[in-house]
Short mmCIF file of C-alpha atoms and ligand atoms in Angstrom, two decimals:
data_model
loop_
_atom_site.label_atom_id
_atom_site.label_comp_id
_atom_site.label_asym_id
_atom_site.label_seq_id
_atom_site.Cartn_x
_atom_site.Cartn_y
_atom_site.Cartn_z
CA MET R 176 88.21 -127.93 -29.96
CA GLY R 177 91.12 -127.89 -31.98
CA ARG R 178 92.34 -125.07 -33.13
CA TYR R 179 91.39 -125.83 -36.91
CA ASP R 180 87.89 -127.07 -35.74
CA GLU R 181 87.52 -123.78 -33.84
CA LEU R 182 88.50 -121.81 -37.18
CA MET R 183 85.94 -123.86 -39.25
CA SER R 184 83.05 -123.28 -37.02
CA LEU R 185 83.63 -119.68 -37.10
CA SER R 186 83.57 -120.28 -40.89
CA LEU R 187 80.75 -121.99 -40.76
CA ARG R 188 78.65 -119.69 -38.15
CA ARG R 189 79.83 -116.36 -39.92
CA GLY R 190 80.00 -116.93 -43.31
CA PHE R 191 83.65 -117.06 -44.17
CA LEU R 192 84.82 -120.16 -45.50
CA LEU R 193 82.44 -122.47 -46.28
CA PRO R 194 81.60 -126.26 -48.32
CA SER R 195 81.35 -125.78 -52.23
CA ALA R 196 78.56 -127.94 -53.87
CA GLU R 197 77.31 -128.62 -50.06
CA ILE R 198 74.13 -129.96 -50.87
CA TYR R 199 75.23 -132.56 -53.26
CA GLY R 200 77.67 -133.79 -50.21
CA GLY R 201 80.37 -131.43 -51.01
CA LEU R 202 83.43 -131.04 -53.57
CA ALA R 203 87.25 -131.77 -51.92
CA GLY R 204 89.69 -128.92 -52.65
CA PHE R 205 86.93 -126.32 -53.37
CA TYR R 206 85.42 -123.82 -50.81
CA ASP R 207 82.56 -120.98 -50.94
CA TYR R 208 83.89 -117.42 -49.72
CA GLY R 209 80.58 -116.21 -47.79
CA PRO R 210 79.35 -112.72 -47.57
CA TYR R 211 82.08 -111.84 -44.84
CA GLY R 212 84.64 -114.38 -46.24
CA ALA R 213 84.44 -112.61 -49.70
CA ARG R 214 84.37 -109.23 -48.68
CA LEU R 215 87.79 -110.51 -46.28
CA ARG R 216 89.21 -112.27 -49.06
CA ARG R 217 88.79 -108.82 -51.76
CA ASN R 218 89.92 -106.41 -48.79
CA TRP R 219 93.13 -108.83 -48.50
CA GLU R 220 93.40 -108.44 -52.58
CA ASP R 221 93.23 -104.63 -52.24
CA LEU R 222 95.75 -103.94 -49.59
CA TRP R 223 98.16 -106.23 -51.36
CA LEU R 224 97.36 -103.83 -54.49
CA ALA R 225 97.86 -100.97 -52.43
CA PHE R 226 100.84 -101.80 -50.95
CA PHE R 227 102.88 -103.95 -54.13
CA LEU R 228 102.09 -101.77 -57.00
CA GLN R 229 103.90 -98.33 -55.13
CA LEU R 230 106.59 -100.59 -55.23
CA GLY R 231 107.36 -99.04 -58.40
CA ASP R 232 106.26 -96.06 -61.09
CA ASN R 233 105.62 -98.52 -63.69
CA TYR R 234 103.93 -101.42 -61.75
CA HIS R 235 100.06 -102.43 -63.45
CA LEU R 236 97.52 -104.42 -62.43
CA VAL R 237 96.33 -106.50 -65.69
CA ASP R 238 94.06 -109.81 -65.84
CA THR R 239 94.22 -112.45 -68.45
CA PRO R 240 92.45 -115.69 -68.85
CA THR R 241 92.35 -118.31 -66.47
CA ILE R 242 92.81 -121.12 -69.85
CA GLN R 243 95.89 -120.96 -71.48
CA PRO R 244 96.84 -123.07 -74.38
CA HIS R 245 98.83 -126.19 -74.55
CA VAL R 246 101.40 -125.06 -76.83
CA ALA R 247 102.26 -121.84 -73.72
CA LEU R 248 102.37 -124.38 -70.75
CA GLU R 249 104.15 -126.79 -72.45
CA ALA R 250 106.85 -124.22 -73.74
CA SER R 251 106.79 -122.54 -69.71
CA GLY R 252 107.80 -126.43 -68.63
CA HIS R 253 104.66 -127.03 -66.51
CA VAL R 254 103.29 -129.78 -69.25
CA ASP R 255 106.86 -131.86 -68.60
CA LEU R 256 107.66 -130.71 -64.60
CA PHE R 257 104.32 -129.63 -63.22
CA ALA R 258 103.86 -132.76 -61.49
CA ASP R 259 103.54 -134.56 -58.06
CA VAL R 260 105.31 -138.06 -57.31
CA LEU R 261 102.76 -140.80 -55.84
CA VAL R 262 103.74 -143.50 -53.81
CA PRO R 263 100.58 -146.66 -53.85
CA CYS R 264 101.05 -148.75 -50.40
CA THR R 265 100.60 -152.53 -51.91
CA GLN R 266 98.62 -153.30 -48.80
CA CYS R 267 96.23 -151.02 -47.98
CA LYS R 268 95.88 -149.27 -51.56
CA GLU R 269 96.61 -146.06 -50.01
CA THR R 270 98.21 -143.13 -52.39
CA HIS R 271 101.05 -141.15 -50.48
CA LYS R 272 102.31 -137.55 -52.11
CA ALA R 273 105.85 -138.76 -51.92
CA ASP R 274 107.26 -135.40 -50.72
CA GLU R 275 105.15 -135.64 -47.33
CA LEU R 276 105.62 -139.13 -47.19
CA ILE R 277 109.91 -138.87 -46.97
CA GLN R 278 109.19 -135.41 -44.92
CA ALA R 279 107.72 -137.76 -42.38
CA ALA R 280 109.72 -140.66 -42.50
CA THR R 281 112.82 -138.92 -42.30
CA GLY R 282 112.69 -135.44 -41.57
CA THR R 283 113.82 -134.16 -44.48
CA SER R 284 112.03 -132.16 -47.69
CA GLY R 285 111.23 -134.66 -50.44
CA GLU R 286 109.87 -131.65 -52.36
CA GLY R 287 111.63 -131.68 -56.25
CA MET R 288 112.52 -135.27 -56.14
CA ASP R 289 111.34 -136.81 -59.15
CA VAL R 290 110.33 -140.56 -59.66
CA GLU R 291 113.92 -141.75 -59.58
CA GLN R 292 114.93 -139.86 -56.22
CA VAL R 293 111.62 -141.13 -54.41
CA ARG R 294 112.38 -144.61 -55.61
CA GLN R 295 115.73 -144.06 -54.17
CA ALA R 296 115.42 -142.73 -51.24
CA ILE R 297 112.01 -145.21 -49.98
CA ARG R 298 114.74 -148.05 -50.77
CA GLU R 299 117.36 -146.30 -49.05
CA GLU R 300 115.34 -145.11 -45.59
CA GLY R 301 113.66 -148.55 -45.78
CA ILE R 302 110.19 -146.56 -46.13
CA VAL R 303 106.88 -148.22 -45.54
CA CYS R 304 102.92 -147.10 -45.23
CA PRO R 305 102.89 -144.46 -42.82
CA ASN R 306 98.93 -146.35 -42.45
CA CYS R 307 99.44 -149.74 -42.03
CA GLY R 308 103.45 -150.57 -42.14
CA GLY R 309 102.49 -152.31 -45.87
CA ARG R 310 105.70 -152.43 -48.55
CA LEU R 311 105.28 -149.42 -51.19
CA GLY R 312 104.81 -150.29 -54.51
CA GLU R 313 106.33 -147.86 -57.74
CA PRO R 314 106.15 -144.43 -57.98
CA THR R 315 104.96 -142.63 -60.90
CA ALA R 316 104.20 -139.04 -61.45
CA PHE R 317 100.71 -137.33 -61.53
CA HIS R 318 100.01 -134.56 -63.38
CA LEU R 319 98.79 -131.04 -61.87
CA MET R 320 97.03 -128.95 -64.21
CA PHE R 321 93.09 -129.85 -65.35
CA PRO R 322 92.88 -130.33 -69.12
CA VAL R 323 90.80 -128.27 -70.68
CA ALA R 324 89.16 -129.44 -73.98
CA ILE R 325 88.03 -126.14 -76.19
CA GLY R 326 85.37 -126.16 -78.69
CA PRO R 327 82.89 -128.63 -80.15
CA LYS R 328 84.80 -131.22 -81.13
CA GLY R 329 87.62 -130.55 -78.48
CA ASP R 330 90.58 -130.73 -80.44
CA GLU R 331 92.05 -127.61 -79.21
CA GLN R 332 94.19 -128.49 -76.34
CA ALA R 333 94.52 -126.04 -72.66
CA PHE R 334 94.77 -126.31 -69.47
CA LEU R 335 93.50 -124.20 -66.44
CA ARG R 336 96.26 -122.30 -65.53
CA PRO R 337 98.59 -123.48 -62.64
CA GLU R 338 99.65 -120.13 -61.72
CA THR R 339 98.52 -116.65 -62.89
CA ALA R 340 102.31 -115.55 -63.83
CA GLN R 341 102.20 -117.18 -66.95
CA GLY R 342 99.62 -114.54 -68.35
CA ALA R 343 102.17 -112.07 -67.34
CA TYR R 344 105.05 -113.40 -69.41
CA LEU R 345 102.74 -113.87 -72.84
CA GLY R 346 101.04 -110.70 -72.50
CA PHE R 347 104.65 -108.60 -72.13
CA LYS R 348 105.83 -107.98 -75.12
CA ARG R 349 102.63 -105.63 -75.78
CA ALA R 350 102.41 -104.44 -72.20
CA PHE R 351 106.40 -103.45 -72.79
CA GLU R 352 105.37 -101.63 -75.85
CA ILE R 353 101.82 -99.60 -74.33
CA LEU R 354 103.97 -98.28 -71.01
CA ARG R 355 106.62 -96.90 -73.24
CA LYS R 356 108.98 -99.69 -73.31
CA ARG R 357 110.47 -98.83 -69.16
CA LEU R 358 112.06 -101.00 -67.40
CA PRO R 359 111.63 -102.26 -64.46
CA LEU R 360 108.05 -103.07 -65.53
CA GLY R 361 105.30 -104.61 -63.03
CA LEU R 362 102.84 -106.68 -64.12
CA ALA R 363 100.81 -107.62 -61.22
CA ILE R 364 97.30 -110.15 -61.56
CA VAL R 365 95.47 -111.57 -58.77
CA GLY R 366 92.94 -114.21 -59.83
CA ARG R 367 92.14 -118.08 -59.59
CA ALA R 368 94.86 -120.73 -60.75
CA TYR R 369 93.66 -124.39 -60.79
CA ARG R 370 95.93 -127.66 -59.25
CA ASN R 371 94.80 -131.12 -58.95
CA GLU R 372 95.92 -131.69 -55.97
CA ILE R 373 96.21 -135.41 -54.91
CA SER R 374 95.09 -134.46 -51.40
CA PRO R 375 93.34 -131.27 -51.24
CA ARG R 376 93.50 -130.44 -47.22
CA GLN R 377 91.26 -128.24 -45.36
CA GLY R 378 91.14 -124.78 -44.10
CA ALA R 379 92.41 -123.22 -47.42
CA TYR R 380 95.81 -124.70 -47.34
CA ARG R 381 95.92 -126.81 -50.26
CA LEU R 382 92.94 -126.02 -52.93
CA ARG R 383 92.30 -127.25 -56.43
CA GLU R 384 90.97 -123.64 -57.16
CA PHE R 385 92.49 -120.80 -55.39
CA HIS R 386 93.80 -117.50 -55.56
CA GLN R 387 96.69 -115.68 -56.38
CA ALA R 388 98.37 -112.55 -56.00
CA GLU R 389 101.27 -112.23 -58.59
CA LEU R 390 103.48 -109.43 -59.18
CA GLN R 391 106.15 -110.18 -62.05
CA ILE R 392 108.65 -107.79 -62.28
CA PHE R 393 110.74 -107.54 -65.59
CA PHE R 394 114.10 -105.72 -65.20
CA ASP R 395 117.60 -105.29 -66.65
CA PRO R 396 119.52 -107.29 -64.41
CA GLU R 397 122.91 -104.95 -65.30
CA GLY R 398 120.95 -101.86 -63.67
CA PHE R 399 118.20 -102.82 -61.26
CA ASP R 400 120.45 -102.48 -57.98
CA ALA R 401 121.22 -98.77 -58.40
CA LEU R 402 117.67 -97.90 -58.89
CA LEU R 403 116.53 -99.20 -55.19
CA SER R 404 116.79 -97.09 -52.12
CA LEU R 405 118.81 -99.79 -50.48
CA GLU R 406 120.63 -97.65 -47.65
CA GLU R 407 116.55 -96.72 -46.49
CA LEU R 408 116.47 -100.54 -45.55
CA GLU R 409 119.77 -100.87 -44.38
CA ASN R 410 119.08 -101.79 -40.60
CA THR R 411 116.16 -103.48 -41.43
CA THR R 412 116.41 -107.29 -39.89
CA LEU R 413 115.33 -109.85 -42.07
CA ARG R 414 114.03 -113.22 -40.26
CA LEU R 415 115.34 -115.92 -42.64
CA MET R 416 116.10 -119.85 -42.51
CA TRP R 417 118.86 -121.01 -44.80
CA ALA R 418 118.58 -124.01 -46.60
CA THR R 419 121.63 -124.93 -44.87
CA HIS R 420 120.84 -124.07 -41.45
CA ARG R 421 117.10 -125.26 -40.70
CA ASP R 422 117.68 -125.20 -36.86
CA GLU R 423 117.52 -121.71 -36.34
CA VAL R 424 115.82 -118.63 -37.68
CA ALA R 425 118.61 -116.28 -38.60
CA MET R 426 118.11 -112.44 -38.02
CA PRO R 427 120.89 -110.81 -40.11
CA THR R 428 120.51 -106.91 -40.94
CA LEU R 429 120.19 -105.95 -44.74
CA GLY R 430 123.49 -104.14 -44.43
CA THR R 431 125.41 -107.44 -43.06
CA LEU R 432 123.78 -109.45 -46.28
CA LEU R 433 124.61 -106.57 -48.29
CA GLU R 434 128.25 -107.01 -47.15
CA GLN R 435 128.23 -110.67 -47.65
CA GLY R 436 127.09 -110.66 -51.35
CA ASP R 437 125.42 -114.35 -51.60
CA LEU R 438 121.87 -112.99 -52.59
CA PRO R 439 121.73 -109.66 -54.71
CA PRO R 440 120.79 -106.52 -53.33
CA PHE R 441 117.74 -106.18 -55.57
CA TYR R 442 116.53 -109.69 -54.22
CA LEU R 443 117.16 -108.58 -50.82
CA TYR R 444 115.64 -105.23 -51.21
CA HIS R 445 112.25 -106.93 -52.04
CA MET R 446 112.74 -109.19 -49.53
CA ALA R 447 112.41 -106.46 -46.83
CA LYS R 448 109.31 -104.99 -48.58
CA VAL R 449 107.64 -108.41 -48.57
CA GLN R 450 108.58 -108.26 -44.97
CA ALA R 451 107.31 -104.93 -44.11
CA PHE R 452 103.85 -106.27 -45.93
CA TYR R 453 103.52 -108.73 -43.31
CA LEU R 454 104.64 -107.19 -40.21
CA ASP R 455 103.17 -103.64 -40.91
CA THR R 456 100.42 -103.96 -42.96
CA LEU R 457 99.02 -107.44 -42.11
CA GLN R 458 100.42 -107.00 -38.40
CA VAL R 459 101.92 -110.14 -38.15
CA PRO R 460 103.87 -110.84 -34.92
CA PRO R 461 107.51 -111.32 -35.75
CA GLU R 462 107.76 -114.32 -34.24
CA ALA R 463 105.48 -115.89 -36.72
CA PHE R 464 106.95 -114.69 -40.08
CA ARG R 465 110.27 -116.21 -41.59
CA PHE R 466 111.42 -116.62 -45.19
CA TYR R 467 112.43 -120.23 -45.49
CA GLU R 468 115.11 -120.85 -48.50
CA LEU R 469 114.47 -123.99 -50.69
CA SER R 470 117.67 -125.65 -51.66
CA GLU R 471 118.39 -126.41 -55.65
CA GLU R 472 117.03 -129.28 -55.23
CA GLU R 473 113.71 -128.48 -54.02
CA ARG R 474 113.01 -124.99 -55.13
CA ALA R 475 110.84 -124.27 -58.74
CA PHE R 476 111.50 -125.62 -61.94
CA TYR R 477 111.80 -121.91 -63.25
CA ASN R 478 114.17 -120.12 -60.31
CA ARG R 479 117.53 -119.26 -59.34
CA ILE R 480 116.87 -117.96 -55.95
CA HIS R 481 113.79 -119.68 -54.09
CA PHE R 482 112.67 -118.13 -50.66
CA ASP R 483 109.44 -119.29 -49.32
CA VAL R 484 107.09 -116.85 -47.31
CA GLN R 485 106.15 -118.96 -44.11
CA VAL R 486 103.55 -118.16 -41.17
CA ALA R 487 103.57 -119.73 -38.14
CA LEU R 488 99.73 -121.10 -37.39
CA GLU R 489 98.43 -122.90 -34.82
CA SER R 490 96.06 -124.76 -36.60
CA TRP R 491 98.93 -125.41 -39.22
CA GLY R 492 100.61 -126.76 -36.35
CA GLY R 493 103.63 -124.34 -36.80
CA PHE R 494 105.38 -122.56 -40.14
CA GLN R 495 103.42 -123.04 -43.59
CA GLU R 496 104.23 -121.46 -46.74
CA VAL R 497 102.00 -118.70 -47.93
CA GLY R 498 103.92 -117.23 -50.69
CA GLY R 499 107.29 -117.08 -52.26
CA VAL R 500 110.33 -114.57 -53.34
CA HIS R 501 111.07 -115.91 -57.03
CA TYR R 502 114.05 -114.93 -59.07
CA ARG R 503 112.92 -116.42 -62.20
CA THR R 504 115.81 -114.94 -64.39
CA ASP R 505 114.79 -115.17 -68.00
CA TYR R 506 113.73 -118.50 -68.05
CA ASP R 507 110.09 -118.06 -68.85
CA LEU R 508 110.57 -115.00 -71.42
CA SER R 509 113.26 -117.14 -73.18
CA ARG R 510 111.12 -120.38 -73.54
CA HIS R 511 108.29 -118.15 -74.86
CA GLN R 512 110.34 -116.86 -77.11
CA ASP R 513 112.17 -119.92 -78.38
CA ARG R 514 108.88 -121.69 -78.97
CA SER R 515 106.59 -118.76 -80.22
CA GLY R 516 109.42 -117.20 -82.41
CA VAL R 517 108.38 -113.83 -81.15
CA LYS R 518 111.15 -112.28 -79.87
CA MET R 519 111.53 -111.06 -76.22
CA THR R 520 114.36 -109.08 -76.19
CA VAL R 521 114.09 -105.01 -75.62
CA PHE R 522 116.28 -102.60 -76.28
CA HIS R 523 117.47 -100.20 -73.38
CA ASP R 524 119.72 -98.49 -72.12
CA GLY R 525 121.99 -98.85 -75.04
CA ARG R 526 121.40 -102.73 -74.90
CA ARG R 527 119.27 -105.56 -76.30
CA PHE R 528 118.09 -108.32 -73.64
CA VAL R 529 115.62 -110.25 -72.39
CA PRO R 530 114.57 -109.15 -69.34
CA HIS R 531 115.07 -111.01 -65.83
CA VAL R 532 112.34 -111.43 -63.65
CA LEU R 533 111.70 -111.20 -60.05
CA GLU R 534 108.13 -112.66 -58.86
CA LEU R 535 106.27 -111.66 -55.96
CA SER R 536 103.87 -114.39 -55.41
CA PHE R 537 100.95 -115.12 -52.94
CA GLY R 538 98.00 -117.33 -52.48
CA VAL R 539 95.25 -114.93 -51.05
CA ASP R 540 93.26 -118.31 -49.46
CA ARG R 541 96.48 -119.03 -47.64
CA ASN R 542 96.94 -115.93 -46.37
CA VAL R 543 93.08 -114.86 -45.43
CA TRP R 544 93.46 -118.49 -43.60
CA ALA R 545 96.26 -116.96 -41.73
CA MET R 546 94.15 -113.79 -40.79
CA LEU R 547 92.06 -115.76 -39.38
CA ASP R 548 94.12 -117.91 -37.50
CA LEU R 549 96.51 -115.24 -35.74
CA GLY R 550 93.39 -113.01 -35.33
CA TYR R 551 91.02 -115.09 -33.80
CA GLU R 552 90.47 -115.08 -29.81
CA THR R 553 88.16 -117.30 -27.85
CA GLY R 554 87.00 -117.98 -24.31
CA GLU R 555 84.56 -115.79 -22.34
CA LYS R 556 84.79 -113.12 -25.72
CA ALA R 557 85.03 -114.49 -29.20
CA VAL R 558 86.67 -111.34 -31.18
CA LEU R 559 88.53 -111.30 -34.31
CA HIS R 560 91.47 -109.07 -34.27
CA LEU R 561 91.30 -108.69 -38.00
CA PRO R 562 94.11 -105.08 -39.00
CA PRO R 563 91.01 -102.93 -39.23
CA ARG R 564 91.14 -102.38 -43.52
CA LEU R 565 91.01 -105.92 -43.74
CA ALA R 566 87.45 -106.55 -41.40
CA PRO R 567 84.61 -107.41 -44.28
CA VAL R 568 82.74 -105.00 -41.84
CA THR R 569 84.19 -101.50 -40.90
CA LEU R 570 81.36 -100.10 -38.96
CA GLY R 571 78.84 -101.35 -37.11
CA VAL R 572 75.91 -98.65 -36.37
CA PHE R 573 73.33 -99.08 -33.10
CA PRO R 574 70.18 -97.18 -31.63
CA LEU R 575 70.61 -97.87 -28.05
CA VAL R 576 66.83 -98.73 -28.08
CA LYS R 577 64.18 -99.18 -30.63
CA LYS R 578 61.87 -96.12 -30.21
CA ASP R 579 62.31 -92.21 -29.60
CA GLY R 580 63.62 -91.47 -32.74
CA LEU R 581 66.96 -93.12 -32.02
CA PRO R 582 66.68 -95.93 -35.00
CA ASP R 583 65.73 -92.39 -37.47
CA MET R 584 69.13 -90.95 -36.44
CA ALA R 585 71.14 -94.49 -36.16
CA GLU R 586 69.98 -95.37 -39.67
CA GLY R 587 70.57 -92.29 -41.43
CA LEU R 588 74.08 -92.65 -40.13
CA TYR R 589 74.28 -95.73 -41.48
CA ARG R 590 73.29 -94.62 -44.81
CA GLU R 591 75.82 -92.15 -44.84
CA ALA R 592 78.28 -94.29 -43.73
CA ARG R 593 77.39 -97.07 -46.29
CA THR R 594 78.66 -94.50 -49.76
CA TRP R 595 82.30 -94.99 -48.46
CA ILE R 596 82.92 -97.83 -46.23
CA GLU R 597 81.14 -101.37 -45.24
CA ALA R 598 78.44 -100.34 -42.44
CA SER R 599 75.75 -103.09 -40.84
CA TYR R 600 73.22 -101.61 -39.05
CA ASP R 601 71.42 -103.62 -36.15
CA ALA R 602 68.81 -103.02 -33.66
CA SER R 603 67.95 -106.49 -32.50
CA GLY R 604 69.23 -107.74 -29.05
CA SER R 605 70.80 -106.29 -26.67
CA ILE R 606 73.64 -103.63 -26.87
CA GLY R 607 76.06 -106.40 -25.62
CA ARG R 608 75.39 -108.71 -28.04
CA ARG R 609 75.20 -106.72 -31.17
CA TYR R 610 78.74 -105.80 -29.71
CA ALA R 611 79.62 -109.62 -29.45
CA ARG R 612 78.17 -110.46 -33.20
CA MET R 613 80.89 -107.37 -34.57
CA ASP R 614 83.34 -108.56 -32.57
CA GLU R 615 83.54 -112.09 -34.03
CA ILE R 616 83.53 -110.72 -37.45
CA GLY R 617 86.32 -108.59 -36.66
CA THR R 618 84.29 -104.96 -37.08
CA PRO R 619 86.89 -102.80 -35.27
CA TYR R 620 84.59 -100.11 -34.65
CA CYS R 621 80.98 -99.42 -33.92
CA ILE R 622 78.90 -96.52 -32.83
CA THR R 623 75.83 -96.41 -30.63
CA VAL R 624 73.09 -93.51 -30.98
CA ASP R 625 71.46 -93.13 -27.54
CA TYR R 626 69.58 -90.00 -25.90
CA ASP R 627 72.27 -87.64 -25.52
CA SER R 628 73.06 -88.22 -29.61
CA LEU R 629 69.24 -86.57 -30.16
CA GLU R 630 70.56 -83.19 -28.20
CA GLN R 631 74.15 -83.01 -29.13
CA ASP R 632 74.31 -84.90 -32.74
CA ASP R 633 77.07 -87.05 -31.41
CA VAL R 634 77.63 -90.86 -30.95
CA THR R 635 79.59 -93.30 -28.61
CA LEU R 636 82.73 -95.00 -30.80
CA ARG R 637 83.94 -98.10 -29.36
CA ASP R 638 87.14 -99.85 -30.45
CA ARG R 639 86.89 -103.35 -30.85
CA ASP R 640 90.29 -104.24 -29.60
CA THR R 641 90.36 -102.16 -26.51
CA THR R 642 86.47 -101.97 -25.91
CA LYS R 643 87.35 -98.28 -25.34
CA GLN R 644 84.49 -96.08 -25.89
CA ALA R 645 84.71 -92.27 -26.83
CA ARG R 646 82.34 -89.55 -27.67
CA VAL R 647 82.65 -88.16 -31.21
CA ALA R 648 80.30 -85.13 -32.65
CA VAL R 649 78.47 -86.45 -36.12
CA LYS R 650 80.18 -83.75 -38.04
CA ASN R 651 83.56 -85.13 -37.16
CA LEU R 652 82.96 -88.98 -37.44
CA ARG R 653 83.48 -89.05 -41.43
CA GLY R 654 87.25 -87.69 -40.64
CA THR R 655 87.85 -89.43 -37.13
CA LEU R 656 87.06 -93.04 -39.16
CA GLN R 657 89.20 -91.82 -42.23
CA GLY R 658 92.25 -91.44 -39.68
CA LEU R 659 91.53 -94.50 -37.48
CA LEU R 660 91.61 -96.24 -40.30
CA GLU R 661 94.76 -95.13 -41.89
CA GLY R 662 96.78 -95.23 -38.76
CA THR R 663 97.10 -91.45 -38.54
CA THR R 664 94.18 -90.67 -35.46
CA ASP R 665 95.01 -92.50 -32.06
CA PHE R 666 92.17 -93.88 -30.43
CA ASP R 667 93.15 -93.04 -26.89
CA ALA R 668 93.93 -89.18 -27.99
CA LEU R 669 89.95 -89.12 -29.14
N1 GAP P 937 103.99 -118.50 -59.87
C1 GAP P 937 104.54 -119.28 -59.13
C2 GAP P 937 103.67 -120.10 -58.03
O1 GAP P 937 102.42 -120.40 -58.16
P1 GAP P 937 103.92 -121.49 -55.97
O2 GAP P 937 104.85 -122.14 -55.15
O3 GAP P 937 103.58 -122.66 -56.76
O4 GAP P 937 104.63 -120.51 -57.06
C3 GAP P 937 102.77 -119.41 -55.25
O5 GAP P 937 102.33 -121.07 -55.48
C4 GAP P 937 101.43 -119.36 -54.02
O6 GAP P 937 100.34 -119.73 -54.06
C5 GAP P 937 101.58 -120.46 -53.01
O7 GAP P 937 102.85 -119.85 -51.98
C6 GAP P 937 100.64 -120.60 -52.31
O8 GAP P 937 100.24 -119.44 -51.23
C7 GAP P 937 99.72 -120.73 -52.98
N2 GAP P 937 98.96 -122.02 -53.41
C8 GAP P 937 99.62 -122.74 -54.20
N3 GAP P 937 99.34 -124.18 -54.11
C9 GAP P 937 98.30 -123.91 -53.49
C10 GAP P 937 96.90 -124.71 -53.32
N4 GAP P 937 96.61 -126.04 -53.74
N5 GAP P 937 95.89 -124.01 -52.73
C11 GAP P 937 96.22 -122.82 -51.96
N6 GAP P 937 97.38 -122.28 -52.19
C12 GAP P 937 97.80 -122.66 -53.17
#
């Protein structure tokens, strides 16, 4: 079984990712999250929020509608520019996404090309249909937003939002005033985004409805660098692939990059923070992580500097994008100012200007899938090695046998644990089978109540990754688990 099938089989069996509307044959590009998947995705979002909101004193979670007015998305440039180029085959009638077609045929990215550039690339490179070798037809632009008609007559035009970001820009003015006119100001939105993708791919990579977690940092371009503790990060090595050197990952220190001066200090600072989130919090192996610079032609229309965050997965056949660090300048606020007539300027540090935006943008579903792929060990034993705080269930609670008062004590511990963590009680089957069930959904810790527990008021605590066991007094259980989850307690020291 290939890696993708292994992960889909795990997903279906254990309820992570499930086909949506399956009883009617499913709907391409849409997935349900089952009981463990929904919890895993929520835990990922909570970890993301906890990490990124503490990057600034004035960073906040907000929420805005998923339906946005036509005029706003016209002003942002999405109505005109948020499109993919499609190329039909004149022979087999298959429709191809131009960037994928060009990438596959030439090995170089076709991202960001408009209709004319695609036409030219097909002509110059002699590209034919990859399915049947037939002649390719006229490229056309295909719009990616889902239109929505509001009201009984449907005469108010809107779209399902293609990114969470716009909500933060539309609400910037009020947020700035409510939050006492301070910069930098961070507005984070975690929620759904929609794109009418041409070829939705399975495995949470290209969905038509997905979650994004995006932090928009509004700042003064003249004063931001001075506010950041860059010295602390000078020795941090960043793993990056330059647009001009696509053959190797460079690993310069942040100090070297600061000296070279090609990227602004505030940008480098946030790259280091994003990398720390992946390597330390999500425990992604360093060699499976990199930043990937997009060239001027490839980057999104709103970005001046654009590095994708990429993670290498077996099920994706290598590195793919899971997020991005986007320097959007004052592009969005200025466009909304021009179109709405509402001033987006702020008076700050004695100057009046339109704030600039650095966007830290992540696709939650791709990241959750990455956690499954990186963590799932198959073979004799199936174990999902998730970082403990991500696991859908934190604690499995078992009585050794179903008699002699052991279930009573175990149930009591389970009820107490449920008041502060996700716990699961299981009294059926052998202890080995119960551990195996918990291992496969990534439960980092299990406790077993045995006959000694009744006399000593303690339990056996088992660690998922090492299968080591330790005896822990019931009165210390909560403190021990908290320490393990926060990383302040070492299992071996128990
Ligand atoms: N606000 C900026 C923005 O939306 P993007 O690169 O278009 O930038 C950000 O999207 C992230 O959202 C991507 O890095 C990816 O992880 C995720 N994403 C984008 N399209 C997606 C899709 N069709 N299915 C799943 N995730 C998607």
